[in-house]
Amino acid sequence: VTKRVLITGSGSGIGKATAARYARQGWRVLVSDVDEAAAETVAKELDASFVRLDVTEDATWLAALDWCKREWDGLDVLINNAGVAGGGRFEQIDLADWEWILNINLKGVVRGCRMFVPLFKEQRSGHIVNVASLAGIMNLPAMASYNVTKAGVISLSETLRYELEPYGIHTTVVCPAYVKTNIAAGMRSPDPGAVSITEKLMASSKITADDVADQIFDAVRDKRFLLLTHPDGRKSARLKRFLPKLVDRQIAQYWSRFRHTLEQQGRS
Ligand SMILES: NC(=O)c1ccc[n+]([C@@H]2O[C@H](COP(=O)([O-])OP(=O)(O)OC[C@H]3O[C@@H](n4cnc5c(N)ncnc54)[C@H](O)[C@@H]3O)[C@@H](O)[C@H]2O)c1
């Protein structure tokens, strides 16, 4: 039987590339995004289906679940990919922006898992893929809100992995470093310097959204839990574990350069 995948935020970037990867492999793909027109365009390109799904709205999650039950009689893989970016020095980030990013990046994943876990338990099969970030492991300065959402997604994924494994449900958490996508366009930051640095780092990345998509496809096939998509990211995560003092020094150096840029361009 043809396998079925639902991907949130697949109107753009990593989600769109992942939808294309699964479609190429002959899977049935449900493209979803808060931007319905973007989802529709991607779905047409891939000869796939689409729904409008805002990960912050329970009603649209319920509609997506009903769609999967009605049209597909279930689901094999749920990819919680939708996300937004936030940056800036800690004391400059408004509480409203904390609510905004937590609601999409962290609670959006919580909502998706809450909606689909009962179905997966009933099926006694299913695979949850949560797109976190290397940011949730490295916790670099001037990205507090983003880091917290991604560390939360990693923690949730690890918990679900243990909890759901006996029911035949697998979990993968994806931790990419920078990838060139549209995410900087919607980035919220009180420090304009944080956005331009992000754009520069994204532009210089050698790993593309298509590379990440290929790696997600393989990790799901192989039932791998932690996916660090970038060679540099794997190295950083390993160094942090085994040579933490070296990483402390590297981050201090990074921050001593970046801090001045932010202070010159920012509000204070
Ligand atoms: N690009 C990177 O450098 C990078 C690095 C690590 C992790 N990530 C993560 O990858 C994921 C995908 O991001 P991307 O870089 O492809 O960005 P992107 O902006 O190109 O795509 C994200 C998509 O999510 C959608 N979206 C935003 N809010 C939504 C909501 N409330 N409900 C449903 N959809 C919503 C957007 O409309 C967009 O189509 C995010 O979780 C991001 O944090 C990205």
Short mmCIF file of C-alpha atoms and ligand atoms in Angstrom, two decimals, residues 9 11-15 33-35 53-56 81-84 104-105 131-133 146 150 176-179 181-183 202, ligand 1:
data_model
loop_
_atom_site.label_atom_id
_atom_site.label_comp_id
_atom_site.label_asym_id
_atom_site.label_seq_id
_atom_site.Cartn_x
_atom_site.Cartn_y
_atom_site.Cartn_z
CA GLY A 9 4.54 24.42 6.97
CA GLY A 11 4.35 25.72 1.54
CA SER A 12 8.01 26.76 1.72
CA GLY A 13 11.59 25.84 2.62
CA ILE A 14 12.43 22.56 4.34
CA GLY A 15 8.78 21.46 4.49
CA ASP A 33 0.46 25.54 5.66
CA VAL A 34 -1.08 28.58 7.33
CA ASP A 35 -0.48 30.19 3.93
CA LEU A 53 -3.40 24.10 8.71
CA ASP A 54 -2.43 26.77 11.21
CA VAL A 55 -0.47 24.90 13.89
CA THR A 56 -1.75 27.35 16.52
CA ASN A 81 7.94 21.28 10.50
CA ALA A 82 6.15 24.67 10.64
CA GLY A 83 8.19 27.24 12.50
CA VAL A 84 9.20 30.88 12.75
CA ILE A 104 3.97 28.30 16.94
CA ASN A 105 7.30 26.49 17.41
CA VAL A 131 11.82 19.68 13.16
CA ALA A 132 13.78 21.34 15.97
CA SER A 133 17.17 22.98 15.38
CA TYR A 146 14.04 30.57 19.49
CA LYS A 150 13.70 24.25 19.96
CA PRO A 176 19.49 21.46 11.18
CA ALA A 177 21.97 24.33 11.38
CA TYR A 178 21.49 27.17 8.87
CA VAL A 179 19.65 26.38 5.62
CA THR A 181 14.86 29.30 3.16
CA ASN A 182 12.30 32.09 3.60
CA ILE A 183 12.39 31.97 7.40
CA MET A 202 21.78 31.18 5.90
N1 LIG B 1 16.22 27.63 7.78
C1 LIG B 1 17.01 27.32 8.77
O1 LIG B 1 18.16 27.78 8.83
C2 LIG B 1 16.54 26.40 9.86
C3 LIG B 1 17.48 25.87 10.74
C4 LIG B 1 17.06 25.01 11.74
C5 LIG B 1 15.72 24.71 11.86
N2 LIG B 1 14.82 25.24 11.01
C6 LIG B 1 13.41 24.90 11.21
O2 LIG B 1 12.87 24.36 10.03
C7 LIG B 1 11.46 24.54 10.01
C8 LIG B 1 11.02 25.03 8.64
O3 LIG B 1 11.54 26.34 8.45
P1 LIG B 1 12.10 26.89 7.05
O4 LIG B 1 13.49 27.34 7.30
O5 LIG B 1 11.81 25.95 5.97
O6 LIG B 1 11.24 28.25 6.93
P2 LIG B 1 10.20 28.82 5.84
O7 LIG B 1 9.77 30.12 6.38
O8 LIG B 1 10.79 28.77 4.47
O9 LIG B 1 8.99 27.77 5.92
C9 LIG B 1 8.18 27.68 7.06
C10 LIG B 1 6.72 27.52 6.67
O10 LIG B 1 5.95 27.44 7.88
C11 LIG B 1 4.76 28.17 7.69
N3 LIG B 1 4.17 28.59 8.96
C12 LIG B 1 4.50 29.64 9.75
N4 LIG B 1 3.66 29.74 10.79
C13 LIG B 1 2.77 28.72 10.66
C14 LIG B 1 1.65 28.30 11.40
N5 LIG B 1 1.25 28.97 12.49
N6 LIG B 1 0.99 27.20 10.99
C15 LIG B 1 1.36 26.54 9.87
N7 LIG B 1 2.39 26.92 9.11
C16 LIG B 1 3.09 27.99 9.51
C17 LIG B 1 5.15 29.34 6.81
O11 LIG B 1 4.01 29.87 6.15
C18 LIG B 1 6.17 28.71 5.87
O12 LIG B 1 5.54 28.24 4.68
C19 LIG B 1 11.15 25.49 11.15
O13 LIG B 1 10.66 24.78 12.26
C20 LIG B 1 12.51 26.09 11.48
O14 LIG B 1 12.60 26.55 12.80
C21 LIG B 1 15.19 26.08 10.00
#
